């Protein structure tokens, strides 16, 4: 009896796929690779940022420069100047300059 070669190849490939599938399912699953039980993680504690520092005031000459920059429409430069002088973060410096507007 004659069996065409493409049919033999298809049967061989199907056999290999079934064999690999059987070997893979017999192994233990790694939870980090998506199988088995999901790892148990504790949620990170929520920490609220509380500022206990007193409000920061700019020195009078720097405050005059910041107000001049704001009047000229150069808000970003005013924030940079206030940030350099006070050593505050970007958001705090921005809030300080916006409170002066």
mmCIF file with all atom_site columns, C-alpha atoms in Angstrom:
data_model
loop_
_atom_site.group_PDB
_atom_site.id
_atom_site.type_symbol
_atom_site.label_atom_id
_atom_site.label_alt_id
_atom_site.label_comp_id
_atom_site.label_asym_id
_atom_site.label_entity_id
_atom_site.label_seq_id
_atom_site.pdbx_PDB_ins_code
_atom_site.Cartn_x
_atom_site.Cartn_y
_atom_site.Cartn_z
_atom_site.occupancy
_atom_site.B_iso_or_equiv
_atom_site.pdbx_formal_charge
_atom_site.auth_seq_id
_atom_site.auth_comp_id
_atom_site.auth_asym_id
_atom_site.auth_atom_id
_atom_site.pdbx_PDB_model_num
ATOM 1   C CA . UNK A 1 1   ? 0.000  0.000  0.000  1.00 0.00 ? 1   UNK A CA 1
ATOM 2   C CA . UNK A 1 2   ? 1.338  3.434  -0.996 1.00 0.00 ? 2   UNK A CA 1
ATOM 3   C CA . UNK A 1 3   ? 1.016  6.449  1.368  1.00 0.00 ? 3   UNK A CA 1
ATOM 4   C CA . UNK A 1 4   ? 1.947  9.868  -0.059 1.00 0.00 ? 4   UNK A CA 1
ATOM 5   C CA . UNK A 1 5   ? 4.858  11.667 1.635  1.00 0.00 ? 5   UNK A CA 1
ATOM 6   C CA . UNK A 1 6   ? 2.838  14.829 2.638  1.00 0.00 ? 6   UNK A CA 1
ATOM 7   C CA . UNK A 1 7   ? 0.423  12.593 4.571  1.00 0.00 ? 7   UNK A CA 1
ATOM 8   C CA . UNK A 1 8   ? 3.313  10.924 6.421  1.00 0.00 ? 8   UNK A CA 1
ATOM 9   C CA . UNK A 1 9   ? 4.789  14.344 7.233  1.00 0.00 ? 9   UNK A CA 1
ATOM 10  C CA . UNK A 1 10  ? 1.423  15.605 8.561  1.00 0.00 ? 10  UNK A CA 1
ATOM 11  C CA . UNK A 1 11  ? 1.038  12.512 10.754 1.00 0.00 ? 11  UNK A CA 1
ATOM 12  C CA . UNK A 1 12  ? 4.596  12.958 12.093 1.00 0.00 ? 12  UNK A CA 1
ATOM 13  C CA . UNK A 1 13  ? 4.044  16.636 12.894 1.00 0.00 ? 13  UNK A CA 1
ATOM 14  C CA . UNK A 1 14  ? 0.748  15.867 14.653 1.00 0.00 ? 14  UNK A CA 1
ATOM 15  C CA . UNK A 1 15  ? 2.464  13.138 16.676 1.00 0.00 ? 15  UNK A CA 1
ATOM 16  C CA . UNK A 1 16  ? 5.268  15.522 17.727 1.00 0.00 ? 16  UNK A CA 1
ATOM 17  C CA . UNK A 1 17  ? 2.789  18.221 18.732 1.00 0.00 ? 17  UNK A CA 1
ATOM 18  C CA . UNK A 1 18  ? 0.816  15.752 20.866 1.00 0.00 ? 18  UNK A CA 1
ATOM 19  C CA . UNK A 1 19  ? 4.009  14.434 22.430 1.00 0.00 ? 19  UNK A CA 1
ATOM 20  C CA . UNK A 1 20  ? 5.256  17.939 23.314 1.00 0.00 ? 20  UNK A CA 1
ATOM 21  C CA . UNK A 1 21  ? 1.840  18.892 24.686 1.00 0.00 ? 21  UNK A CA 1
ATOM 22  C CA . UNK A 1 22  ? 1.784  15.781 26.901 1.00 0.00 ? 22  UNK A CA 1
ATOM 23  C CA . UNK A 1 23  ? 5.315  16.443 28.200 1.00 0.00 ? 23  UNK A CA 1
ATOM 24  C CA . UNK A 1 24  ? 4.576  20.088 28.878 1.00 0.00 ? 24  UNK A CA 1
ATOM 25  C CA . UNK A 1 25  ? 1.369  19.407 30.804 1.00 0.00 ? 25  UNK A CA 1
ATOM 26  C CA . UNK A 1 26  ? 3.126  16.837 33.015 1.00 0.00 ? 26  UNK A CA 1
ATOM 27  C CA . UNK A 1 27  ? 5.649  19.421 34.302 1.00 0.00 ? 27  UNK A CA 1
ATOM 28  C CA . UNK A 1 28  ? 4.948  21.625 37.306 1.00 0.00 ? 28  UNK A CA 1
ATOM 29  C CA . UNK A 1 29  ? 3.815  25.104 36.353 1.00 0.00 ? 29  UNK A CA 1
ATOM 30  C CA . UNK A 1 30  ? 5.827  28.164 37.260 1.00 0.00 ? 30  UNK A CA 1
ATOM 31  C CA . UNK A 1 31  ? 3.510  30.788 38.848 1.00 0.00 ? 31  UNK A CA 1
ATOM 32  C CA . UNK A 1 32  ? 5.549  33.621 37.358 1.00 0.00 ? 32  UNK A CA 1
ATOM 33  C CA . UNK A 1 33  ? 5.003  32.250 33.863 1.00 0.00 ? 33  UNK A CA 1
ATOM 34  C CA . UNK A 1 34  ? 1.227  32.248 34.118 1.00 0.00 ? 34  UNK A CA 1
ATOM 35  C CA . UNK A 1 35  ? 0.432  28.790 35.376 1.00 0.00 ? 35  UNK A CA 1
ATOM 36  C CA . UNK A 1 36  ? -0.472 27.306 38.709 1.00 0.00 ? 36  UNK A CA 1
ATOM 37  C CA . UNK A 1 37  ? -1.587 29.397 41.635 1.00 0.00 ? 37  UNK A CA 1
ATOM 38  C CA . UNK A 1 38  ? -1.245 33.126 41.499 1.00 0.00 ? 38  UNK A CA 1
ATOM 39  C CA . UNK A 1 39  ? 1.346  34.511 43.915 1.00 0.00 ? 39  UNK A CA 1
ATOM 40  C CA . UNK A 1 40  ? 0.041  36.198 47.036 1.00 0.00 ? 40  UNK A CA 1
ATOM 41  C CA . UNK A 1 41  ? 1.132  39.788 47.293 1.00 0.00 ? 41  UNK A CA 1
ATOM 42  C CA . UNK A 1 42  ? 0.419  42.158 50.113 1.00 0.00 ? 42  UNK A CA 1
ATOM 43  C CA . UNK A 1 43  ? -0.691 45.578 48.967 1.00 0.00 ? 43  UNK A CA 1
ATOM 44  C CA . UNK A 1 44  ? 1.699  48.387 49.700 1.00 0.00 ? 44  UNK A CA 1
ATOM 45  C CA . UNK A 1 45  ? 0.704  50.537 52.648 1.00 0.00 ? 45  UNK A CA 1
ATOM 46  C CA . UNK A 1 46  ? -0.834 53.847 51.727 1.00 0.00 ? 46  UNK A CA 1
ATOM 47  C CA . UNK A 1 47  ? 1.267  56.724 52.987 1.00 0.00 ? 47  UNK A CA 1
ATOM 48  C CA . UNK A 1 48  ? -0.170 60.198 52.977 1.00 0.00 ? 48  UNK A CA 1
ATOM 49  C CA . UNK A 1 49  ? 2.244  63.036 52.621 1.00 0.00 ? 49  UNK A CA 1
ATOM 50  C CA . UNK A 1 50  ? 1.775  65.591 55.365 1.00 0.00 ? 50  UNK A CA 1
ATOM 51  C CA . UNK A 1 51  ? 3.678  68.829 55.255 1.00 0.00 ? 51  UNK A CA 1
ATOM 52  C CA . UNK A 1 52  ? 4.562  70.109 58.697 1.00 0.00 ? 52  UNK A CA 1
ATOM 53  C CA . UNK A 1 53  ? 6.815  72.882 57.439 1.00 0.00 ? 53  UNK A CA 1
ATOM 54  C CA . UNK A 1 54  ? 5.760  76.471 57.620 1.00 0.00 ? 54  UNK A CA 1
ATOM 55  C CA . UNK A 1 55  ? 4.839  78.203 54.355 1.00 0.00 ? 55  UNK A CA 1
ATOM 56  C CA . UNK A 1 56  ? 7.896  79.342 52.454 1.00 0.00 ? 56  UNK A CA 1
ATOM 57  C CA . UNK A 1 57  ? 8.369  83.037 51.749 1.00 0.00 ? 57  UNK A CA 1
ATOM 58  C CA . UNK A 1 58  ? 10.705 84.351 49.102 1.00 0.00 ? 58  UNK A CA 1
ATOM 59  C CA . UNK A 1 59  ? 13.286 86.988 49.922 1.00 0.00 ? 59  UNK A CA 1
ATOM 60  C CA . UNK A 1 60  ? 12.013 90.456 48.874 1.00 0.00 ? 60  UNK A CA 1
ATOM 61  C CA . UNK A 1 61  ? 14.448 90.894 45.949 1.00 0.00 ? 61  UNK A CA 1
ATOM 62  C CA . UNK A 1 62  ? 13.604 87.422 44.557 1.00 0.00 ? 62  UNK A CA 1
ATOM 63  C CA . UNK A 1 63  ? 9.897  88.055 45.055 1.00 0.00 ? 63  UNK A CA 1
ATOM 64  C CA . UNK A 1 64  ? 10.259 91.265 43.004 1.00 0.00 ? 64  UNK A CA 1
ATOM 65  C CA . UNK A 1 65  ? 12.018 89.302 40.241 1.00 0.00 ? 65  UNK A CA 1
ATOM 66  C CA . UNK A 1 66  ? 9.314  86.618 40.267 1.00 0.00 ? 66  UNK A CA 1
ATOM 67  C CA . UNK A 1 67  ? 6.570  89.237 40.059 1.00 0.00 ? 67  UNK A CA 1
ATOM 68  C CA . UNK A 1 68  ? 8.393  90.935 37.159 1.00 0.00 ? 68  UNK A CA 1
ATOM 69  C CA . UNK A 1 69  ? 8.653  87.613 35.316 1.00 0.00 ? 69  UNK A CA 1
ATOM 70  C CA . UNK A 1 70  ? 4.965  86.946 35.913 1.00 0.00 ? 70  UNK A CA 1
ATOM 71  C CA . UNK A 1 71  ? 4.053  90.409 34.621 1.00 0.00 ? 71  UNK A CA 1
ATOM 72  C CA . UNK A 1 72  ? 6.112  89.694 31.488 1.00 0.00 ? 72  UNK A CA 1
ATOM 73  C CA . UNK A 1 73  ? 4.215  86.423 30.953 1.00 0.00 ? 73  UNK A CA 1
ATOM 74  C CA . UNK A 1 74  ? 7.267  84.236 31.700 1.00 0.00 ? 74  UNK A CA 1
ATOM 75  C CA . UNK A 1 75  ? 5.691  81.931 34.264 1.00 0.00 ? 75  UNK A CA 1
ATOM 76  C CA . UNK A 1 76  ? 8.059  79.006 33.692 1.00 0.00 ? 76  UNK A CA 1
ATOM 77  C CA . UNK A 1 77  ? 11.126 81.147 34.377 1.00 0.00 ? 77  UNK A CA 1
ATOM 78  C CA . UNK A 1 78  ? 9.441  82.481 37.514 1.00 0.00 ? 78  UNK A CA 1
ATOM 79  C CA . UNK A 1 79  ? 8.830  78.925 38.737 1.00 0.00 ? 79  UNK A CA 1
ATOM 80  C CA . UNK A 1 80  ? 12.459 77.980 37.986 1.00 0.00 ? 80  UNK A CA 1
ATOM 81  C CA . UNK A 1 81  ? 13.726 80.992 39.911 1.00 0.00 ? 81  UNK A CA 1
ATOM 82  C CA . UNK A 1 82  ? 11.498 80.261 42.910 1.00 0.00 ? 82  UNK A CA 1
ATOM 83  C CA . UNK A 1 83  ? 12.534 76.612 42.831 1.00 0.00 ? 83  UNK A CA 1
ATOM 84  C CA . UNK A 1 84  ? 16.234 77.457 42.783 1.00 0.00 ? 84  UNK A CA 1
ATOM 85  C CA . UNK A 1 85  ? 15.924 79.833 45.719 1.00 0.00 ? 85  UNK A CA 1
ATOM 86  C CA . UNK A 1 86  ? 13.599 77.793 47.948 1.00 0.00 ? 86  UNK A CA 1
ATOM 87  C CA . UNK A 1 87  ? 14.818 74.266 47.036 1.00 0.00 ? 87  UNK A CA 1
ATOM 88  C CA . UNK A 1 88  ? 11.207 73.122 46.895 1.00 0.00 ? 88  UNK A CA 1
ATOM 89  C CA . UNK A 1 89  ? 9.819  70.528 44.524 1.00 0.00 ? 89  UNK A CA 1
ATOM 90  C CA . UNK A 1 90  ? 8.316  71.487 41.196 1.00 0.00 ? 90  UNK A CA 1
ATOM 91  C CA . UNK A 1 91  ? 4.691  71.293 42.347 1.00 0.00 ? 91  UNK A CA 1
ATOM 92  C CA . UNK A 1 92  ? 5.343  73.288 45.512 1.00 0.00 ? 92  UNK A CA 1
ATOM 93  C CA . UNK A 1 93  ? 7.252  75.953 43.586 1.00 0.00 ? 93  UNK A CA 1
ATOM 94  C CA . UNK A 1 94  ? 4.471  76.151 41.015 1.00 0.00 ? 94  UNK A CA 1
ATOM 95  C CA . UNK A 1 95  ? 1.865  76.549 43.751 1.00 0.00 ? 95  UNK A CA 1
ATOM 96  C CA . UNK A 1 96  ? 3.963  79.267 45.389 1.00 0.00 ? 96  UNK A CA 1
ATOM 97  C CA . UNK A 1 97  ? 4.301  81.238 42.139 1.00 0.00 ? 97  UNK A CA 1
ATOM 98  C CA . UNK A 1 98  ? 0.634  80.781 41.268 1.00 0.00 ? 98  UNK A CA 1
ATOM 99  C CA . UNK A 1 99  ? -0.344 82.100 44.693 1.00 0.00 ? 99  UNK A CA 1
ATOM 100 C CA . UNK A 1 100 ? 1.597  85.270 43.868 1.00 0.00 ? 100 UNK A CA 1
ATOM 101 C CA . UNK A 1 101 ? -0.396 85.871 40.659 1.00 0.00 ? 101 UNK A CA 1
#
